[in-house]
PDB file of C-alpha atoms in Angstrom:
ATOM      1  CA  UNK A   1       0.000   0.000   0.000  1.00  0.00           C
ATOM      2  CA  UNK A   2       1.280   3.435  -0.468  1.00  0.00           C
ATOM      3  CA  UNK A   3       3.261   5.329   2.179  1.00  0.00           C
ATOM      4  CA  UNK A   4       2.830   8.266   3.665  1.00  0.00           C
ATOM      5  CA  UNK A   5       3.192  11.132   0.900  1.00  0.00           C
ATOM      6  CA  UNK A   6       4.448  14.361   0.847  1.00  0.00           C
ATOM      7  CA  UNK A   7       4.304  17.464  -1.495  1.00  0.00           C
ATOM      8  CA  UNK A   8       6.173  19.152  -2.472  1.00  0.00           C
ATOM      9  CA  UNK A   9       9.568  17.327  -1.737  1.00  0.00           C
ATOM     10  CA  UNK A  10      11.639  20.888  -1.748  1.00  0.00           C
ATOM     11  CA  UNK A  11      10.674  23.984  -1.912  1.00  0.00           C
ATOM     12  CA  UNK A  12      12.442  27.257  -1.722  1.00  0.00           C
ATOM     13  CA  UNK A  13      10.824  30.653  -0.512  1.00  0.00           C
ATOM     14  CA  UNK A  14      12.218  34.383   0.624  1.00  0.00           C
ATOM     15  CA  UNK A  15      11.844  35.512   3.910  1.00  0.00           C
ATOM     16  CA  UNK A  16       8.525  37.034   4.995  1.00  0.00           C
ATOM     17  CA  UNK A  17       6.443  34.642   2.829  1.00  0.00           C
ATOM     18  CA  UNK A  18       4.163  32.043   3.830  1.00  0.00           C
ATOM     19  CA  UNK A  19       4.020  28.470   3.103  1.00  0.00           C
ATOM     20  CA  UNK A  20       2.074  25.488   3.370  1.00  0.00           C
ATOM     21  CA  UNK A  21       3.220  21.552   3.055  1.00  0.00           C
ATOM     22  CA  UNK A  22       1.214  18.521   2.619  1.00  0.00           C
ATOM     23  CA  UNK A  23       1.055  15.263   3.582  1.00  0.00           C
ATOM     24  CA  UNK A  24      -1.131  12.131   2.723  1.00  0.00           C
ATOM     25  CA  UNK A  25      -1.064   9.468   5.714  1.00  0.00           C
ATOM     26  CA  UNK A  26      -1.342   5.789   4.949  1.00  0.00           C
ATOM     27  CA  UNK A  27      -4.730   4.832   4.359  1.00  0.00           C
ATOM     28  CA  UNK A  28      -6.615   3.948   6.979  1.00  0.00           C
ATOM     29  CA  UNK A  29      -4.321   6.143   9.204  1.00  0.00           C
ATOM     30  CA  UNK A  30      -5.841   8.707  11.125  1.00  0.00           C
ATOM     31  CA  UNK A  31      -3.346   9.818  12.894  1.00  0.00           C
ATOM     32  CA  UNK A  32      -0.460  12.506  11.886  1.00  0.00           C
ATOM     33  CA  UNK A  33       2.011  14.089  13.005  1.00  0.00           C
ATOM     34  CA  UNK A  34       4.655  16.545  11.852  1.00  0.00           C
ATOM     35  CA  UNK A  35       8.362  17.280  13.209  1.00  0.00           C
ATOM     36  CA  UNK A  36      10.687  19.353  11.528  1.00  0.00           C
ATOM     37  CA  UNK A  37      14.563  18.200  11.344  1.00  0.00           C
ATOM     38  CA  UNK A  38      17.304  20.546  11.206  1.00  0.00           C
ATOM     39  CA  UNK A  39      21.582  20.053  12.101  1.00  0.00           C
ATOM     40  CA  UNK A  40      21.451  22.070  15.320  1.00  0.00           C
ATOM     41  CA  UNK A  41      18.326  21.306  16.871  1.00  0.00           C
ATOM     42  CA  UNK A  42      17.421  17.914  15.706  1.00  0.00           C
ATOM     43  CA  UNK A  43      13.731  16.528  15.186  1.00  0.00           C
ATOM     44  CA  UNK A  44      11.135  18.443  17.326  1.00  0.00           C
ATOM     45  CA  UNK A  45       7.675  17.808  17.564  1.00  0.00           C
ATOM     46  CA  UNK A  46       5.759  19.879  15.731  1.00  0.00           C
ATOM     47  CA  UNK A  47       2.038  18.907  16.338  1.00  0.00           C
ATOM     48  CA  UNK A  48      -0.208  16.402  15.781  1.00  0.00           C
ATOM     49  CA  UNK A  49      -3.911  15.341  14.728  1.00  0.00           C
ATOM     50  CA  UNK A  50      -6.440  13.051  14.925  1.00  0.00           C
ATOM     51  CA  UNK A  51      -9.873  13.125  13.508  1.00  0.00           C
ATOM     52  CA  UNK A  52      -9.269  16.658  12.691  1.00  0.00           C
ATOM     53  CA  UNK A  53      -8.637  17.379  16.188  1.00  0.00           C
ATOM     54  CA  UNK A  54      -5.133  19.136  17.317  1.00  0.00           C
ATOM     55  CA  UNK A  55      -4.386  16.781  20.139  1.00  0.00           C
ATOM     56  CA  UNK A  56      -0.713  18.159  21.145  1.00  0.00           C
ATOM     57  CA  UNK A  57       1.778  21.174  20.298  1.00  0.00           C
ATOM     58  CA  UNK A  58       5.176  21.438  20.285  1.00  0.00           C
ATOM     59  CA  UNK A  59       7.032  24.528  21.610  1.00  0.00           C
ATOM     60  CA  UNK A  60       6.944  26.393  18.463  1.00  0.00           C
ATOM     61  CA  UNK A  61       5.626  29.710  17.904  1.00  0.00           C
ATOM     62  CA  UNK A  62       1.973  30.249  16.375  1.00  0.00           C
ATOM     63  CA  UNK A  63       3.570  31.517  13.060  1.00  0.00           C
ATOM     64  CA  UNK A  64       3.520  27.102  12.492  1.00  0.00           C
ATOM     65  CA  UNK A  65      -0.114  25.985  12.233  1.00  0.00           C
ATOM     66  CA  UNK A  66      -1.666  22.844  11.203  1.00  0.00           C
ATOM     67  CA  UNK A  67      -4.789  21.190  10.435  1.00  0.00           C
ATOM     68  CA  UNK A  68      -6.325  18.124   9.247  1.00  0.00           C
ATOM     69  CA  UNK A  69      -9.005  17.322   6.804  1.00  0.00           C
ATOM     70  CA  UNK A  70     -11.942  14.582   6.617  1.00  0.00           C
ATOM     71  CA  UNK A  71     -10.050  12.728   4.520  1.00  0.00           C
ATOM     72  CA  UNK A  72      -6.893  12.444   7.009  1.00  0.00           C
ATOM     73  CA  UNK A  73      -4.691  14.596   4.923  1.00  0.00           C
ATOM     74  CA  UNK A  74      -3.146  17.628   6.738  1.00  0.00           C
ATOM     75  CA  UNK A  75      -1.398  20.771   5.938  1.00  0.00           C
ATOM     76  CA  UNK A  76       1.134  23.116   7.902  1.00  0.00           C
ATOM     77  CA  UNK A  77       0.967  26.244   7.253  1.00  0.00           C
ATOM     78  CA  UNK A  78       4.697  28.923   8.772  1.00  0.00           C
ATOM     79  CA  UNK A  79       3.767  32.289   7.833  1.00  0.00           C
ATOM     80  CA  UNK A  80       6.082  35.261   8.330  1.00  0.00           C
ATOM     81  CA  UNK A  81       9.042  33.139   6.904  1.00  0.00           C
ATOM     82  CA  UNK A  82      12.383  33.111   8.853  1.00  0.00           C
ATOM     83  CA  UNK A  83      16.018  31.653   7.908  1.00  0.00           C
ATOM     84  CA  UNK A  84      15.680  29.487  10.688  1.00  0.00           C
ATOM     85  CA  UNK A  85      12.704  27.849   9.927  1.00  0.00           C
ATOM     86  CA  UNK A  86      14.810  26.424   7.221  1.00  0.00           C
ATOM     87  CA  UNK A  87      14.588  22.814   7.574  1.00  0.00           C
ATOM     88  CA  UNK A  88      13.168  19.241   6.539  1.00  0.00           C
ATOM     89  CA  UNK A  89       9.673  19.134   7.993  1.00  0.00           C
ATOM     90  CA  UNK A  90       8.577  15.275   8.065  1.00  0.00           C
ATOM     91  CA  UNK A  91       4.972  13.753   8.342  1.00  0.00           C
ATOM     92  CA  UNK A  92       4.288  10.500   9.979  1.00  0.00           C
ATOM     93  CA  UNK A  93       0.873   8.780  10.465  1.00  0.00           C
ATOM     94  CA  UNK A  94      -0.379   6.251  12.867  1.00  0.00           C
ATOM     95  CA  UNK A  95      -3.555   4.221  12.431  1.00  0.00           C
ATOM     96  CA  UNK A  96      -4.112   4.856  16.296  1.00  0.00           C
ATOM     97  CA  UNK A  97      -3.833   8.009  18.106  1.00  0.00           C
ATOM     98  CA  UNK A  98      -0.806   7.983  20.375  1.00  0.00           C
ATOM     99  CA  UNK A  99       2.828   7.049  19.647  1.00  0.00           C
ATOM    100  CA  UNK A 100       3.342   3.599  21.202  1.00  0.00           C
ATOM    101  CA  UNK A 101       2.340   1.979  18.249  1.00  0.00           C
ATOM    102  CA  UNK A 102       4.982   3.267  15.896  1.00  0.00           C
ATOM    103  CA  UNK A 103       5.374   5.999  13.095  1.00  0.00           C
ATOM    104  CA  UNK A 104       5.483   5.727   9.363  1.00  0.00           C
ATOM    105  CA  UNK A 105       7.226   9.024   7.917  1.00  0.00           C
ATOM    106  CA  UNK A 106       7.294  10.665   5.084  1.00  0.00           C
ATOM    107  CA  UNK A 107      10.063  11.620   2.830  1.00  0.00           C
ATOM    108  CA  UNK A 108       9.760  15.275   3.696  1.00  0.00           C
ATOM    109  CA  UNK A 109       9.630  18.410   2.350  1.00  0.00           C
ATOM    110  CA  UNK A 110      12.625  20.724   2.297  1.00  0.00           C
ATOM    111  CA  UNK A 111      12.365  23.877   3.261  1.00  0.00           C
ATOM    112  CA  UNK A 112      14.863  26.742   2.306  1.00  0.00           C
ATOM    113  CA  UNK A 113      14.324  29.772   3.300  1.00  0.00           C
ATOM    114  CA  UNK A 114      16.554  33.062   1.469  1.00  0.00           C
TER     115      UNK A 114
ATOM    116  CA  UNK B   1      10.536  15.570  31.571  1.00  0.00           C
ATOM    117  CA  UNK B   2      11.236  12.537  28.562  1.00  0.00           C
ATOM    118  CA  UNK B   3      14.635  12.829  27.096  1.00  0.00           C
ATOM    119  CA  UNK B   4      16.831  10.357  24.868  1.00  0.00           C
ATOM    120  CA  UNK B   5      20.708  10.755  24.752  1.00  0.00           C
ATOM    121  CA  UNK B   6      22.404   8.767  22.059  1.00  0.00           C
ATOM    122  CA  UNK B   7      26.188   8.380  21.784  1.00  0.00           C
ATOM    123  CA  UNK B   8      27.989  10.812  19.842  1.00  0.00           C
ATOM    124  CA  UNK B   9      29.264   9.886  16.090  1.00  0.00           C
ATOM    125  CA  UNK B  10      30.066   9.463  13.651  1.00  0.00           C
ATOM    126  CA  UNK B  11      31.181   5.857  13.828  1.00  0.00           C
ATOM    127  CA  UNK B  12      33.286   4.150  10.831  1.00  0.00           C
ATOM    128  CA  UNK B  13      33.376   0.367  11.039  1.00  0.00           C
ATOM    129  CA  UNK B  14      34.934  -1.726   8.576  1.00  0.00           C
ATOM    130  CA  UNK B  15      32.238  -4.521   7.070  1.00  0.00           C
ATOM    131  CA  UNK B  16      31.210  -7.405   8.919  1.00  0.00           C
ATOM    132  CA  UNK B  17      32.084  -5.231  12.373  1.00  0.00           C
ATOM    133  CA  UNK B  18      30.268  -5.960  15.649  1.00  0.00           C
ATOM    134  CA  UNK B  19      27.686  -2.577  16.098  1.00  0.00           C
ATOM    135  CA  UNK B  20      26.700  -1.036  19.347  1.00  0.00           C
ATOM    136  CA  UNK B  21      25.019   2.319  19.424  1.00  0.00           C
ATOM    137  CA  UNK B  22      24.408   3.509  23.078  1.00  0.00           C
ATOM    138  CA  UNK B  23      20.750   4.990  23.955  1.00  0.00           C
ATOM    139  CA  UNK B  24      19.808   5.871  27.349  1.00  0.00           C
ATOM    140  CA  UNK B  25      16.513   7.430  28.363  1.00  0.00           C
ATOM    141  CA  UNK B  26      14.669   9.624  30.784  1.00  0.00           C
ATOM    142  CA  UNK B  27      11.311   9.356  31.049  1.00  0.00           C
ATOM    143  CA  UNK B  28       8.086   9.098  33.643  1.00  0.00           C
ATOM    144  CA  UNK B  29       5.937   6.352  33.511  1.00  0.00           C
ATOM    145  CA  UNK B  30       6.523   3.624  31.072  1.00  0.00           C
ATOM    146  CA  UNK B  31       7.647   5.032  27.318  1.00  0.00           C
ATOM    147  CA  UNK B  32       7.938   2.496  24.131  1.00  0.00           C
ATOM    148  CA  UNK B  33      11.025   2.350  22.886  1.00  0.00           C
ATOM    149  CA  UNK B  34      11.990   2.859  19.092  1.00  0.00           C
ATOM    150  CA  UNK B  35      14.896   3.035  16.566  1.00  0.00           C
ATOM    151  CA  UNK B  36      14.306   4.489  13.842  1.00  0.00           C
ATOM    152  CA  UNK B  37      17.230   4.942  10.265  1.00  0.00           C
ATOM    153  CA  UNK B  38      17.298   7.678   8.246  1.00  0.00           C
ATOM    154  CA  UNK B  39      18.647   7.185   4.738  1.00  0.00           C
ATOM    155  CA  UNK B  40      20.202   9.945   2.922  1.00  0.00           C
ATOM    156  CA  UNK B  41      17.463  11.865   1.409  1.00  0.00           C
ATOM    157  CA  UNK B  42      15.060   9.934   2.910  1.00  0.00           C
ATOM    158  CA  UNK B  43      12.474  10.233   5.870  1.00  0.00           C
ATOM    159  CA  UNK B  44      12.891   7.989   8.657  1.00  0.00           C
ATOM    160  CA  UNK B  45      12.008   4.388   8.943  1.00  0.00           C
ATOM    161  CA  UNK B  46      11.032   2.191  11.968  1.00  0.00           C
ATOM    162  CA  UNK B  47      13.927   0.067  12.256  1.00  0.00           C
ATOM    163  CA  UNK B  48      12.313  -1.885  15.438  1.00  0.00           C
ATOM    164  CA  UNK B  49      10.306  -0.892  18.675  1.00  0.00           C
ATOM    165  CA  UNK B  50       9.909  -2.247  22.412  1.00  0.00           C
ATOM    166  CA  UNK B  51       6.952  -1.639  24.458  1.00  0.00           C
ATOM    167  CA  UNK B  52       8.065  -2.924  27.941  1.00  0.00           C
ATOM    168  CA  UNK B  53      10.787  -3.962  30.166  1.00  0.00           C
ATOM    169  CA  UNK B  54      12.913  -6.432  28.850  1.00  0.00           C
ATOM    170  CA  UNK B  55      11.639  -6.800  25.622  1.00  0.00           C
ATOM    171  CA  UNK B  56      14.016  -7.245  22.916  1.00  0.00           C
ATOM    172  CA  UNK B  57      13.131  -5.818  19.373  1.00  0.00           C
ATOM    173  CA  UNK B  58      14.908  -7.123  16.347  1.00  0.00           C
ATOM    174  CA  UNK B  59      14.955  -6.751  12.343  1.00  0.00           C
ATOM    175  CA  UNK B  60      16.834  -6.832   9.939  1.00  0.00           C
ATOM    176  CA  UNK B  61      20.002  -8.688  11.752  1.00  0.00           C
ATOM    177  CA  UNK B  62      19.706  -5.168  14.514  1.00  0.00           C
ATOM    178  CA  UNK B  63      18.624  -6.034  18.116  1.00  0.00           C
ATOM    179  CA  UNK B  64      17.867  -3.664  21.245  1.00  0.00           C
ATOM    180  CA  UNK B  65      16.906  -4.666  24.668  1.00  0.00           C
ATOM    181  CA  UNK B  66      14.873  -2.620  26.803  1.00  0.00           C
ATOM    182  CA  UNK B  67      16.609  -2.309  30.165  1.00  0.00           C
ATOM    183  CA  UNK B  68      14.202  -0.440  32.599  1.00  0.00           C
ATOM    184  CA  UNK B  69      16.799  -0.987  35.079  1.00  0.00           C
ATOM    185  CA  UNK B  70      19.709   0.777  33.400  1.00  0.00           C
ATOM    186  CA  UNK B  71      16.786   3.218  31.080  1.00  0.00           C
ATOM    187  CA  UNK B  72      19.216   2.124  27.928  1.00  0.00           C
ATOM    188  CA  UNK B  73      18.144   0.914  24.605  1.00  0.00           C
ATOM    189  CA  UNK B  74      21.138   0.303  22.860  1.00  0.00           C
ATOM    190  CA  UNK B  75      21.551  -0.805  19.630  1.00  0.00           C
ATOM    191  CA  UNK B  76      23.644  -3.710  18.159  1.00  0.00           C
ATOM    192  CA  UNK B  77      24.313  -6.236  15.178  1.00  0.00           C
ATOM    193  CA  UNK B  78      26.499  -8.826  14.797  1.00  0.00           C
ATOM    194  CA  UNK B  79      27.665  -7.828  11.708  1.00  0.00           C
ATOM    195  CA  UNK B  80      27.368  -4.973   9.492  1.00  0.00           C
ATOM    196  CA  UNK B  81      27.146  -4.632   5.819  1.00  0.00           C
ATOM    197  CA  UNK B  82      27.700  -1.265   3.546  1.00  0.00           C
ATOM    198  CA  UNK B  83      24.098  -0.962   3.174  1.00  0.00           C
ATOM    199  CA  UNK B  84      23.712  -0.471   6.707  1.00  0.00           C
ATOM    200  CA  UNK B  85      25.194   3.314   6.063  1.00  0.00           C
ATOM    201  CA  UNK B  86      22.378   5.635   7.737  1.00  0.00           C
ATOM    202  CA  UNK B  87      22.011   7.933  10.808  1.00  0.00           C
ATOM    203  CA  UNK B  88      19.697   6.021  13.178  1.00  0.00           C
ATOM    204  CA  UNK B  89      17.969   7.623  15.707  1.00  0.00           C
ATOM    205  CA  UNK B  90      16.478   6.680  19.302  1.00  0.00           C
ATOM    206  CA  UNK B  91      13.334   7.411  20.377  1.00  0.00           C
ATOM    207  CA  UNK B  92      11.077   7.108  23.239  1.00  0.00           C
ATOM    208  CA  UNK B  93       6.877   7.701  23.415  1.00  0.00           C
ATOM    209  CA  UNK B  94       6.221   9.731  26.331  1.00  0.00           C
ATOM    210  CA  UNK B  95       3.842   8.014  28.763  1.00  0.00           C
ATOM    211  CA  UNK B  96       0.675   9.613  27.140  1.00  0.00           C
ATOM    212  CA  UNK B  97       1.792   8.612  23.874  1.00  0.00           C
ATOM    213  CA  UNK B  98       1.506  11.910  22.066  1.00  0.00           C
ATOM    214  CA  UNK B  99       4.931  12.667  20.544  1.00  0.00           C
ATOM    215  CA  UNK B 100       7.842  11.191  20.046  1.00  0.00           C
ATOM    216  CA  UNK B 101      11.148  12.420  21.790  1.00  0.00           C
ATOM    217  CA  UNK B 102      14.027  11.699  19.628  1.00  0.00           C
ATOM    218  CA  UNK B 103      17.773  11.165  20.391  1.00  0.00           C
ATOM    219  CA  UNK B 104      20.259  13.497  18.046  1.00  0.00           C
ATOM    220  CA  UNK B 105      21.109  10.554  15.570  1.00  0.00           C
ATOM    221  CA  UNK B 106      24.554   8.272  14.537  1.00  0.00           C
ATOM    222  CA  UNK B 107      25.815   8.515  11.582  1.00  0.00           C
ATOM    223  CA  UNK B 108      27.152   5.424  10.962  1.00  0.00           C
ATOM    224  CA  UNK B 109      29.544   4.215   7.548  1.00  0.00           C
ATOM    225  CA  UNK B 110      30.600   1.026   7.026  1.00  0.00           C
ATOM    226  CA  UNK B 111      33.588   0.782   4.910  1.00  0.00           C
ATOM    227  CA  UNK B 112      34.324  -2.554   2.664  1.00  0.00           C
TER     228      UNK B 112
END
């Protein structure tokens, strides 16, 4: 079955903009998550959703918001752009809300902000 | 608070090397256990999980114990292969089970 999918793989925007990244969870998955990966920080926890619901947020400003459709599929949305937010952002999905069952990621989407 | 501290890398071994990557843990209540690799260019991958004290998980040749007494989760195999090149990361579920906390990744290279 097909993994976990996100668009668009890289992306590069200038500082001030706005962006928004997908991702496509397993099917039947109704969980997701997002973390964003960088060299200095490592992965941090983002957020994450289930049944449309934002069930937990990670210590990251409200520029980085979220959301998740009917359908599973969710969206971040950074606004205000910054060179630091600069980074792979990665999607996983659970069938079961709650981590103790296990991830599936994503490839990710890169991020470069100029 | 939940944290993970992995050794430092990056490790070289030459093929068909034993592996051990150190993971210990903090954590409240009882976390699942995880290691995850990341290939280059790639998102991570579950590489094998434990859910309670002293249960081993194992794939793919790689085994970790999980040692509630010593909070460690290390890594090993008996005997690496090239393809085995990746940064693999530890992670622990925090007690509620709503995020993962993950260590700062290995690079490991195995050399022929």
């Amino acid at each position: 079955k097909a993994g976990v999918t996100q668009t668009p793989r890289y992306l590069i925007k200038t500082r001030g903009q706005q962006v928004t990244l997908s991702c496509s969870p397993i099917s039947g998955h109704r969980s997701v998550s997002w973390y964003q990966q960088t060299p200095g920080q490592g992965l941090q926890f983002l957020f994450e959703y289930f049944s449309e619901t934002q069930r937990n947020k990670g210590n990251f400003p409200g520029r980085f918001s979220g959301r998740q459709f009917s359908n599973s599929r969710s969206e971040m949305n950074v606004s205000t752009l910054e060179l630091g937010d600069s980074a792979l952002y990665l999607c996983a999905s659970s069938p079961v809300v709650g981590s103790n069952y296990g991830y599936t990621f994503g490839s990710g989407t890169r991020l470069t902000v100029v | 608070g939940n944290s993970v501290t992995q050794m430092e890398g990056p490790v070289t071994l030459s093929e068909e090397a034993f592996l051990t990557i150190n993971c210990t843990y903090t954590a409240t209540g009882y976390p699942s256990l995880f290691w995850y690799v990341q290939y280059p260019g790639e998102g991570l991958q579950l590489l094998l999980k434990a859910t309670k004290a002293d249960d081993k998980g194992s794939n793919k040749g790689f085994e970790a114990t999980y040692r509630k007494e010593t909070t460690s989760f290390h890594l090993e195999k008996g005997s690496v292969q090239v393809s085995d090149s990746a940064v693999y990361f530890c992670a622990l579920s925090g007690n509620t089970g709503n995020q993962f906390y993950f260590g700062t990744g290995t690079s490991l290279t195995v050399i022929p």
